[in-house]
Amino acid sequence: MEGVVPQSTGVNGGLAPQEPRRAVGIVPNAAHQAPRGLFDEGAYELAVVEFDDQGRCYERAQMDAVANRLDALAGADAIIVVFVHGWKHDARSDDTNLISFQDVLRQTVAQEVKAAAAGGWRPRPVLGVFVGWRGMSFYDRLGILDNVTFWDRQEAGRRVSVGSVRELFGRLRHYRNRRKDAGGAPLLVIVGHSFGGMIVYSALAQSLIEAATVPVDEVTPRFADLVLLVNPAVEAERYLPIYDLVNVRMQQQKGTDQPPVFVCATAKNDWATGLAFPIGNAFSLISESYRGREERQAMVNTIGHLPWMKTHDLVGSNVTPGYERIPVSPQANWSPFWVISTTPDIIDGHNGIFKDKFLSFVAGLVFEHVAYSMSKRPLRTMAQPR
């Protein structure tokens, strides 16, 4: 029956225990979580899928656990939130990104319960998928060794982006599209931070470009309901095709009323992508040719650090919901592709991405999609008995 959620097959008892790290060490090229990889946390389910430096699954059973759960959910709508971590992180149980991601899942459950009560539908189950890779290869307590791994981990992230993570994204897309075709209202949100943003963008770039090419009077098709990059370490030149397509929309003065399908949010004080990234990529100006100022700037800077690519400023506010989104470009009015610059009270530096005001902003985006997806459902599937 549509809407009936099958019982979780996840493991009870939480994530794998971890030995404390030493003062100095090498992070092994190995999985941190159990092969089963799917955990029943009561209010939500958490899957961990880990990839090695060549982009292959450490444990094939982790991928299979997600695939099996998606098959079990084939007759029910679910909210799926994917997070791909970045530089200096991995899938250890004590990793701050993994801990904060679980907080986000709990908040997502609470928001869905509230929205379902107001809308008269059964709360959808929440599945979180944490994508782990070797974002840290060396470490020390002073943070010297891990800082010099920037270029090494950048290359590892690029290999991950063309590896089996694409299978994972493909399975998630298949579940979402199958439910959409059946008149359902699933919700798929894919988030990438730092080099994780590069992984997400690289894996989904073709789909995003195709979405931007549809006729301007049509709703943009989507690989996911929302793709969110936070302080992404990806060259702006790779976003130029979408930027150009958005300019075409703007010139034709046609847009859509849908929520954004792509959001890139970058902190103004993110030195890693604002300073270290351009320095690390400066050699490309010597080894590659370019035409004009825009291409030159886009070759060495990230998407969020080019003022002419920006569509919005996101600034803190003392008034609920705690932030204000300010359009700063004509593109903001014609496109579901947003490039946002944030003040430090929203996102603080490279790693301060789980601040309350930013999470409030993301929650607003997600549940704008909730309302949008429910409004597009056929009348016969609008209400599911609770």
CSV table of C-alpha atoms in Angstrom, one decimal:
chain,number,residue,atom,x,y,z
A,1,MET,CA,0.0,0.0,0.0
A,2,GLU,CA,1.3,3.5,-0.9
A,3,GLY,CA,2.5,5.4,2.1
A,4,VAL,CA,3.2,2.3,4.3
A,5,VAL,CA,6.8,2.6,5.6
A,6,PRO,CA,8.5,-0.8,5.9
A,7,GLN,CA,10.3,-1.6,9.2
A,8,SER,CA,13.9,-0.5,9.5
A,9,THR,CA,16.5,-3.1,8.8
A,10,GLY,CA,19.2,-0.9,10.3
A,11,VAL,CA,21.5,-2.0,13.2
A,12,ASN,CA,20.6,-0.8,16.6
A,13,GLY,CA,23.4,0.4,19.0
A,14,GLY,CA,25.0,3.2,17.1
A,15,LEU,CA,28.1,3.9,15.2
A,16,ALA,CA,31.4,2.0,15.6
A,17,PRO,CA,33.6,2.9,18.6
A,18,GLN,CA,36.8,4.7,17.7
A,19,GLU,CA,40.2,4.7,19.3
A,20,PRO,CA,41.4,8.2,20.2
A,21,ARG,CA,43.9,9.6,17.7
A,22,ARG,CA,47.5,10.1,18.8
A,23,ALA,CA,49.4,13.4,18.7
A,24,VAL,CA,50.7,12.7,15.2
A,25,GLY,CA,49.7,10.1,12.8
A,26,ILE,CA,48.6,8.8,9.4
A,27,VAL,CA,45.0,8.1,8.6
A,28,PRO,CA,44.7,4.7,7.1
A,29,ASN,CA,43.1,4.2,3.7
A,30,ALA,CA,40.4,2.1,5.3
A,31,ALA,CA,36.7,2.2,6.4
A,32,HIS,CA,35.8,3.6,9.8
A,33,GLN,CA,32.3,2.1,10.0
A,34,ALA,CA,30.9,-1.4,10.0
A,35,PRO,CA,30.2,-3.1,6.6
A,36,ARG,CA,26.5,-3.1,7.3
A,37,GLY,CA,26.5,0.7,7.2
A,38,LEU,CA,22.8,1.3,8.1
A,39,PHE,CA,21.8,2.3,11.6
A,40,ASP,CA,18.4,2.6,13.1
A,41,GLU,CA,18.5,5.7,15.3
A,42,GLY,CA,14.8,5.5,16.3
A,43,ALA,CA,13.5,8.8,14.9
A,44,TYR,CA,15.6,8.5,11.7
A,45,GLU,CA,17.9,6.1,9.9
A,46,LEU,CA,21.5,6.8,9.2
A,47,ALA,CA,23.5,5.2,6.4
A,48,VAL,CA,27.3,5.6,6.1
A,49,VAL,CA,28.9,4.8,2.7
A,50,GLU,CA,32.7,5.2,2.5
A,51,PHE,CA,35.0,5.5,-0.5
A,52,ASP,CA,38.8,4.9,-0.8
A,53,ASP,CA,41.3,7.2,-2.5
A,54,GLN,CA,40.5,5.7,-5.9
A,55,GLY,CA,36.8,6.3,-5.5
A,56,ARG,CA,35.8,2.7,-4.8
A,57,CYS,CA,33.6,1.4,-1.9
A,58,TYR,CA,35.7,0.4,1.1
A,59,GLU,CA,32.9,-2.0,2.0
A,60,ARG,CA,30.5,-3.0,-0.8
A,61,ALA,CA,27.9,-4.0,1.9
A,62,GLN,CA,27.5,-0.3,2.8
A,63,MET,CA,26.3,0.5,-0.7
A,64,ASP,CA,24.2,-2.6,-0.8
A,65,ALA,CA,22.5,-1.6,2.5
A,66,VAL,CA,21.4,1.7,1.0
A,67,ALA,CA,20.2,0.0,-2.2
A,68,ASN,CA,18.2,-2.5,-0.2
A,69,ARG,CA,16.6,0.2,1.9
A,70,LEU,CA,15.6,2.2,-1.1
A,71,ASP,CA,14.0,-0.9,-2.6
A,72,ALA,CA,12.1,-1.4,0.6
A,73,LEU,CA,10.9,2.2,0.5
A,74,ALA,CA,9.7,1.9,-3.1
A,75,GLY,CA,6.1,2.2,-2.1
A,76,ALA,CA,6.5,5.1,0.4
A,77,ASP,CA,7.8,8.7,0.2
A,78,ALA,CA,10.9,9.4,2.2
A,79,ILE,CA,13.0,12.5,3.0
A,80,ILE,CA,16.6,11.7,2.1
A,81,VAL,CA,19.4,14.0,3.1
A,82,VAL,CA,22.9,13.3,1.8
A,83,PHE,CA,26.0,14.9,3.2
A,84,VAL,CA,29.5,14.7,1.6
A,85,HIS,CA,32.2,16.0,4.0
A,86,GLY,CA,35.3,17.8,2.9
A,87,TRP,CA,38.9,18.4,3.7
A,88,LYS,CA,40.2,17.2,7.1
A,89,HIS,CA,37.2,15.0,7.8
A,90,ASP,CA,36.2,11.4,7.5
A,91,ALA,CA,33.5,8.9,8.7
A,92,ARG,CA,34.9,8.4,12.2
A,93,SER,CA,32.1,8.3,14.8
A,94,ASP,CA,33.8,11.2,16.6
A,95,ASP,CA,34.1,13.4,13.5
A,96,THR,CA,32.4,16.7,14.1
A,97,ASN,CA,30.7,16.7,10.7
A,98,LEU,CA,29.1,13.3,11.4
A,99,ILE,CA,28.0,14.4,14.8
A,100,SER,CA,26.5,17.6,13.5
A,101,PHE,CA,24.9,15.8,10.6
A,102,GLN,CA,22.9,13.7,13.0
A,103,ASP,CA,21.7,16.9,14.7
A,104,VAL,CA,20.5,18.0,11.3
A,105,LEU,CA,18.6,14.8,10.8
A,106,ARG,CA,16.9,15.2,14.2
A,107,GLN,CA,15.8,18.7,13.3
A,108,THR,CA,14.6,17.4,9.9
A,109,VAL,CA,12.4,14.9,11.7
A,110,ALA,CA,11.0,17.6,14.0
A,111,GLN,CA,10.2,19.9,11.1
A,112,GLU,CA,8.5,17.1,9.1
A,113,VAL,CA,6.3,16.1,12.0
A,114,LYS,CA,5.3,19.7,12.4
A,115,ALA,CA,4.6,20.2,8.7
A,116,ALA,CA,2.7,16.9,8.5
A,117,ALA,CA,0.5,17.8,11.4
A,118,ALA,CA,-0.4,21.1,9.7
A,119,GLY,CA,-0.9,19.6,6.3
A,120,GLY,CA,-2.7,16.5,7.3
A,121,TRP,CA,-0.4,13.9,5.9
A,122,ARG,CA,1.6,11.1,7.5
A,123,PRO,CA,5.2,12.2,8.5
A,124,ARG,CA,7.6,10.8,5.9
A,125,PRO,CA,10.5,8.7,7.2
A,126,VAL,CA,13.9,10.5,7.2
A,127,LEU,CA,17.0,8.7,5.9
A,128,GLY,CA,20.4,10.4,6.2
A,129,VAL,CA,23.3,9.3,4.0
A,130,PHE,CA,26.8,10.3,5.2
A,131,VAL,CA,29.4,10.0,2.4
A,132,GLY,CA,32.8,9.4,3.9
A,133,TRP,CA,36.2,9.5,2.1
A,134,ARG,CA,39.8,10.1,3.2
A,135,GLY,CA,39.5,13.8,3.7
A,136,MET,CA,42.4,13.7,6.1
A,137,SER,CA,45.6,11.7,5.4
A,138,PHE,CA,48.0,13.1,8.0
A,139,TYR,CA,47.4,14.9,11.2
A,140,ASP,CA,49.0,16.5,14.3
A,141,ARG,CA,47.6,18.5,17.2
A,142,LEU,CA,49.1,21.7,15.9
A,143,GLY,CA,47.3,21.4,12.6
A,144,ILE,CA,50.5,21.7,10.5
A,145,LEU,CA,50.6,18.4,8.8
A,146,ASP,CA,46.9,18.4,7.8
A,147,ASN,CA,47.2,21.9,6.3
A,148,VAL,CA,49.8,20.8,3.8
A,149,THR,CA,47.6,18.0,2.5
A,150,PHE,CA,45.4,20.4,0.6
A,151,TRP,CA,46.6,19.5,-2.9
A,152,ASP,CA,46.9,15.8,-2.1
A,153,ARG,CA,43.4,15.6,-0.8
A,154,GLN,CA,42.1,17.7,-3.6
A,155,GLU,CA,43.3,15.1,-6.1
A,156,ALA,CA,41.8,12.3,-3.9
A,157,GLY,CA,38.5,14.2,-3.9
A,158,ARG,CA,38.6,14.4,-7.7
A,159,ARG,CA,39.0,10.7,-8.0
A,160,VAL,CA,36.2,10.1,-5.6
A,161,SER,CA,33.9,12.3,-7.7
A,162,VAL,CA,34.3,10.1,-10.7
A,163,GLY,CA,34.1,6.8,-8.8
A,164,SER,CA,31.4,4.8,-7.1
A,165,VAL,CA,29.8,7.8,-5.5
A,166,ARG,CA,28.0,8.3,-8.8
A,167,GLU,CA,26.4,4.9,-8.4
A,168,LEU,CA,25.1,6.0,-5.0
A,169,PHE,CA,23.7,9.2,-6.4
A,170,GLY,CA,22.2,7.3,-9.3
A,171,ARG,CA,20.4,4.9,-7.0
A,172,LEU,CA,19.0,7.9,-5.0
A,173,ARG,CA,17.9,9.6,-8.2
A,174,HIS,CA,16.2,6.4,-9.4
A,175,TYR,CA,14.2,6.1,-6.1
A,176,ARG,CA,13.2,9.7,-6.3
A,177,ASN,CA,12.1,9.6,-9.9
A,178,ARG,CA,10.2,6.4,-9.4
A,179,ARG,CA,8.2,7.9,-6.5
A,180,LYS,CA,7.6,11.1,-8.5
A,181,ASP,CA,6.3,9.1,-11.5
A,182,ALA,CA,3.9,7.3,-9.1
A,183,GLY,CA,2.5,10.6,-7.9
A,184,GLY,CA,4.5,10.6,-4.7
A,185,ALA,CA,6.3,13.4,-2.9
A,186,PRO,CA,9.8,12.2,-1.9
A,187,LEU,CA,12.4,14.8,-1.0
A,188,LEU,CA,16.1,14.4,-1.9
A,189,VAL,CA,18.6,16.9,-0.7
A,190,ILE,CA,22.3,16.5,-1.5
A,191,VAL,CA,24.9,18.6,0.4
A,192,GLY,CA,28.6,18.9,-0.1
A,193,HIS,CA,31.1,20.9,2.0
A,194,SER,CA,34.6,22.0,0.9
A,195,PHE,CA,36.1,19.2,-1.3
A,196,GLY,CA,32.8,17.4,-0.7
A,197,GLY,CA,31.2,20.3,-2.6
A,198,MET,CA,33.7,19.6,-5.4
A,199,ILE,CA,32.7,15.9,-5.3
A,200,VAL,CA,29.0,16.7,-5.5
A,201,TYR,CA,29.4,19.3,-8.2
A,202,SER,CA,31.7,17.1,-10.3
A,203,ALA,CA,29.3,14.1,-10.0
A,204,LEU,CA,26.2,16.1,-10.8
A,205,ALA,CA,27.5,18.8,-13.1
A,206,GLN,CA,26.1,17.3,-16.3
A,207,SER,CA,22.6,16.9,-14.8
A,208,LEU,CA,22.7,20.4,-13.5
A,209,ILE,CA,23.7,21.8,-16.9
A,210,GLU,CA,21.0,19.8,-18.6
A,211,ALA,CA,18.5,21.2,-16.1
A,212,ALA,CA,19.6,24.7,-17.0
A,213,THR,CA,19.1,24.1,-20.7
A,214,VAL,CA,15.4,23.4,-20.7
A,215,PRO,CA,13.1,26.0,-22.3
A,216,VAL,CA,12.6,29.0,-20.0
A,217,ASP,CA,8.8,28.5,-19.8
A,218,GLU,CA,9.2,25.0,-18.3
A,219,VAL,CA,9.9,24.0,-14.7
A,220,THR,CA,13.5,23.0,-14.5
A,221,PRO,CA,13.9,19.2,-14.1
A,222,ARG,CA,16.0,18.2,-11.2
A,223,PHE,CA,18.5,15.5,-10.3
A,224,ALA,CA,17.5,16.2,-6.7
A,225,ASP,CA,15.1,18.6,-5.1
A,226,LEU,CA,18.0,20.6,-3.8
A,227,VAL,CA,21.8,20.5,-4.4
A,228,LEU,CA,23.6,22.6,-1.7
A,229,LEU,CA,27.3,23.4,-1.8
A,230,VAL,CA,28.8,25.0,1.3
A,231,ASN,CA,32.2,26.6,1.0
A,232,PRO,CA,32.9,24.4,-2.1
A,233,ALA,CA,36.5,24.0,-3.2
A,234,VAL,CA,35.7,23.9,-6.9
A,235,GLU,CA,36.9,26.2,-9.6
A,236,ALA,CA,34.4,28.8,-10.8
A,237,GLU,CA,35.3,28.1,-14.4
A,238,ARG,CA,33.3,24.8,-14.0
A,239,TYR,CA,30.2,26.8,-13.2
A,240,LEU,CA,30.5,29.1,-16.2
A,241,PRO,CA,28.2,27.0,-18.5
A,242,ILE,CA,25.4,27.4,-15.9
A,243,TYR,CA,26.2,31.0,-15.4
A,244,ASP,CA,25.9,31.7,-19.1
A,245,LEU,CA,22.6,29.8,-19.4
A,246,VAL,CA,21.2,31.7,-16.5
A,247,ASN,CA,22.1,34.9,-18.3
A,248,VAL,CA,20.1,33.7,-21.3
A,249,ARG,CA,17.1,33.2,-19.0
A,250,MET,CA,17.5,36.7,-17.7
A,251,GLN,CA,17.8,38.3,-21.1
A,252,GLN,CA,14.5,36.6,-22.1
A,253,GLN,CA,13.0,37.8,-18.9
A,254,LYS,CA,11.5,34.4,-18.0
A,255,GLY,CA,11.9,32.4,-14.9
A,256,THR,CA,10.1,29.9,-12.7
A,257,ASP,CA,8.2,30.1,-9.5
A,258,GLN,CA,9.9,27.0,-8.1
A,259,PRO,CA,12.3,26.9,-5.1
A,260,PRO,CA,16.0,26.9,-6.0
A,261,VAL,CA,17.4,23.6,-7.3
A,262,PHE,CA,21.1,24.6,-6.7
A,263,VAL,CA,22.5,26.8,-4.0
A,264,CYS,CA,26.2,27.6,-3.4
A,265,ALA,CA,26.8,29.3,-0.1
A,266,THR,CA,30.3,30.7,0.8
A,267,ALA,CA,31.4,32.5,3.9
A,268,LYS,CA,33.1,35.9,3.3
A,269,ASN,CA,35.8,34.9,5.8
A,270,ASP,CA,36.5,31.5,4.4
A,271,TRP,CA,40.3,31.7,3.9
A,272,ALA,CA,40.7,28.1,2.7
A,273,THR,CA,38.7,28.8,-0.5
A,274,GLY,CA,39.3,32.5,-0.6
A,275,LEU,CA,43.1,32.6,-0.2
A,276,ALA,CA,44.6,29.1,-0.2
A,277,PHE,CA,42.6,27.8,-3.1
A,278,PRO,CA,43.6,30.7,-5.5
A,279,ILE,CA,47.2,30.3,-4.5
A,280,GLY,CA,47.1,26.6,-5.0
A,281,ASN,CA,45.6,26.9,-8.5
A,282,ALA,CA,47.6,29.9,-9.7
A,283,PHE,CA,49.8,27.6,-11.9
A,284,SER,CA,46.9,27.1,-14.2
A,285,LEU,CA,47.2,30.7,-15.4
A,286,ILE,CA,50.6,29.8,-16.8
A,287,SER,CA,49.8,26.3,-18.1
A,288,GLU,CA,46.4,27.1,-19.7
A,289,SER,CA,45.0,29.8,-22.0
A,290,TYR,CA,42.0,32.0,-21.3
A,291,ARG,CA,39.9,34.8,-22.9
A,292,GLY,CA,39.3,37.9,-20.9
A,293,ARG,CA,39.0,38.9,-17.2
A,294,GLU,CA,36.1,36.6,-16.4
A,295,GLU,CA,37.8,33.4,-17.5
A,296,ARG,CA,41.1,34.4,-15.8
A,297,GLN,CA,39.3,35.0,-12.5
A,298,ALA,CA,37.2,31.9,-12.8
A,299,MET,CA,40.2,29.6,-13.4
A,300,VAL,CA,41.7,30.3,-10.0
A,301,ASN,CA,38.8,31.3,-7.7
A,302,THR,CA,35.9,29.3,-6.3
A,303,ILE,CA,32.3,30.0,-7.3
A,304,GLY,CA,31.5,31.9,-4.1
A,305,HIS,CA,34.4,34.3,-4.2
A,306,LEU,CA,33.6,36.0,-7.5
A,307,PRO,CA,31.3,39.0,-7.0
A,308,TRP,CA,29.9,38.9,-10.6
A,309,MET,CA,28.7,35.4,-10.1
A,310,LYS,CA,26.9,36.2,-6.8
A,311,THR,CA,23.1,36.3,-6.8
A,312,HIS,CA,22.4,37.0,-3.1
A,313,ASP,CA,23.9,38.1,0.2
A,314,LEU,CA,22.8,36.2,3.3
A,315,VAL,CA,23.2,38.3,6.5
A,316,GLY,CA,22.3,37.8,10.1
A,317,SER,CA,19.2,39.4,11.6
A,318,ASN,CA,17.8,39.8,15.1
A,319,VAL,CA,14.3,39.2,13.7
A,320,THR,CA,13.0,35.6,13.2
A,321,PRO,CA,14.2,33.5,11.3
A,322,GLY,CA,17.6,35.1,12.1
A,323,TYR,CA,18.8,35.9,8.6
A,324,GLU,CA,17.9,38.1,5.6
A,325,ARG,CA,18.5,37.1,2.0
A,326,ILE,CA,19.2,40.1,-0.1
A,327,PRO,CA,19.2,39.8,-4.0
A,328,VAL,CA,22.3,41.5,-5.4
A,329,SER,CA,22.1,40.5,-9.1
A,330,PRO,CA,19.4,40.4,-11.8
A,331,GLN,CA,20.0,36.7,-12.0
A,332,ALA,CA,18.4,36.3,-8.6
A,333,ASN,CA,14.9,37.0,-10.2
A,334,TRP,CA,15.1,34.6,-13.1
A,335,SER,CA,16.8,31.5,-12.0
A,336,PRO,CA,16.6,28.6,-9.5
A,337,PHE,CA,20.4,28.6,-9.4
A,338,TRP,CA,21.7,30.7,-6.5
A,339,VAL,CA,25.2,31.8,-5.5
A,340,ILE,CA,25.2,33.2,-2.0
A,341,SER,CA,27.8,35.1,0.1
A,342,THR,CA,27.3,34.9,3.8
A,343,THR,CA,28.4,37.0,6.8
A,344,PRO,CA,30.4,35.2,9.6
A,345,ASP,CA,27.3,35.0,11.8
A,346,ILE,CA,25.8,32.7,9.2
A,347,ILE,CA,28.8,30.7,8.2
A,348,ASP,CA,32.0,31.4,10.1
A,349,GLY,CA,35.2,30.6,8.1
A,350,HIS,CA,35.7,27.3,6.3
A,351,ASN,CA,34.4,24.9,8.9
A,352,GLY,CA,31.7,26.9,10.8
A,353,ILE,CA,28.9,25.5,8.7
A,354,PHE,CA,26.6,24.2,11.3
A,355,LYS,CA,25.6,27.5,12.9
A,356,ASP,CA,22.0,27.9,14.0
A,357,LYS,CA,21.3,30.7,11.5
A,358,PHE,CA,22.6,28.8,8.5
A,359,LEU,CA,20.7,25.7,9.6
A,360,SER,CA,17.6,27.8,9.9
A,361,PHE,CA,18.2,29.1,6.3
A,362,VAL,CA,18.7,25.5,5.0
A,363,ALA,CA,15.6,24.3,6.9
A,364,GLY,CA,13.6,27.1,5.2
A,365,LEU,CA,14.8,26.0,1.8
A,366,VAL,CA,14.1,22.3,2.5
A,367,PHE,CA,10.6,22.9,3.7
A,368,GLU,CA,9.8,25.3,0.9
A,369,HIS,CA,10.5,22.3,-1.2
A,370,VAL,CA,8.2,20.3,1.0
A,371,ALA,CA,5.3,22.7,0.3
A,372,TYR,CA,6.2,22.8,-3.4
A,373,SER,CA,6.3,19.0,-3.7
A,374,MET,CA,3.0,18.5,-1.9
A,375,SER,CA,1.4,21.1,-4.1
A,376,LYS,CA,2.4,19.2,-7.2
A,377,ARG,CA,1.0,15.9,-6.1
A,378,PRO,CA,-2.2,14.5,-7.8
A,379,LEU,CA,-5.3,15.0,-5.6
A,380,ARG,CA,-5.7,11.3,-5.0
A,381,THR,CA,-2.3,11.1,-3.2
A,382,MET,CA,-2.4,14.4,-1.4
A,383,ALA,CA,-3.4,13.0,2.0
A,384,GLN,CA,-2.2,9.7,3.5
A,385,PRO,CA,-3.9,8.4,6.6
A,386,ARG,CA,-1.9,8.9,9.7
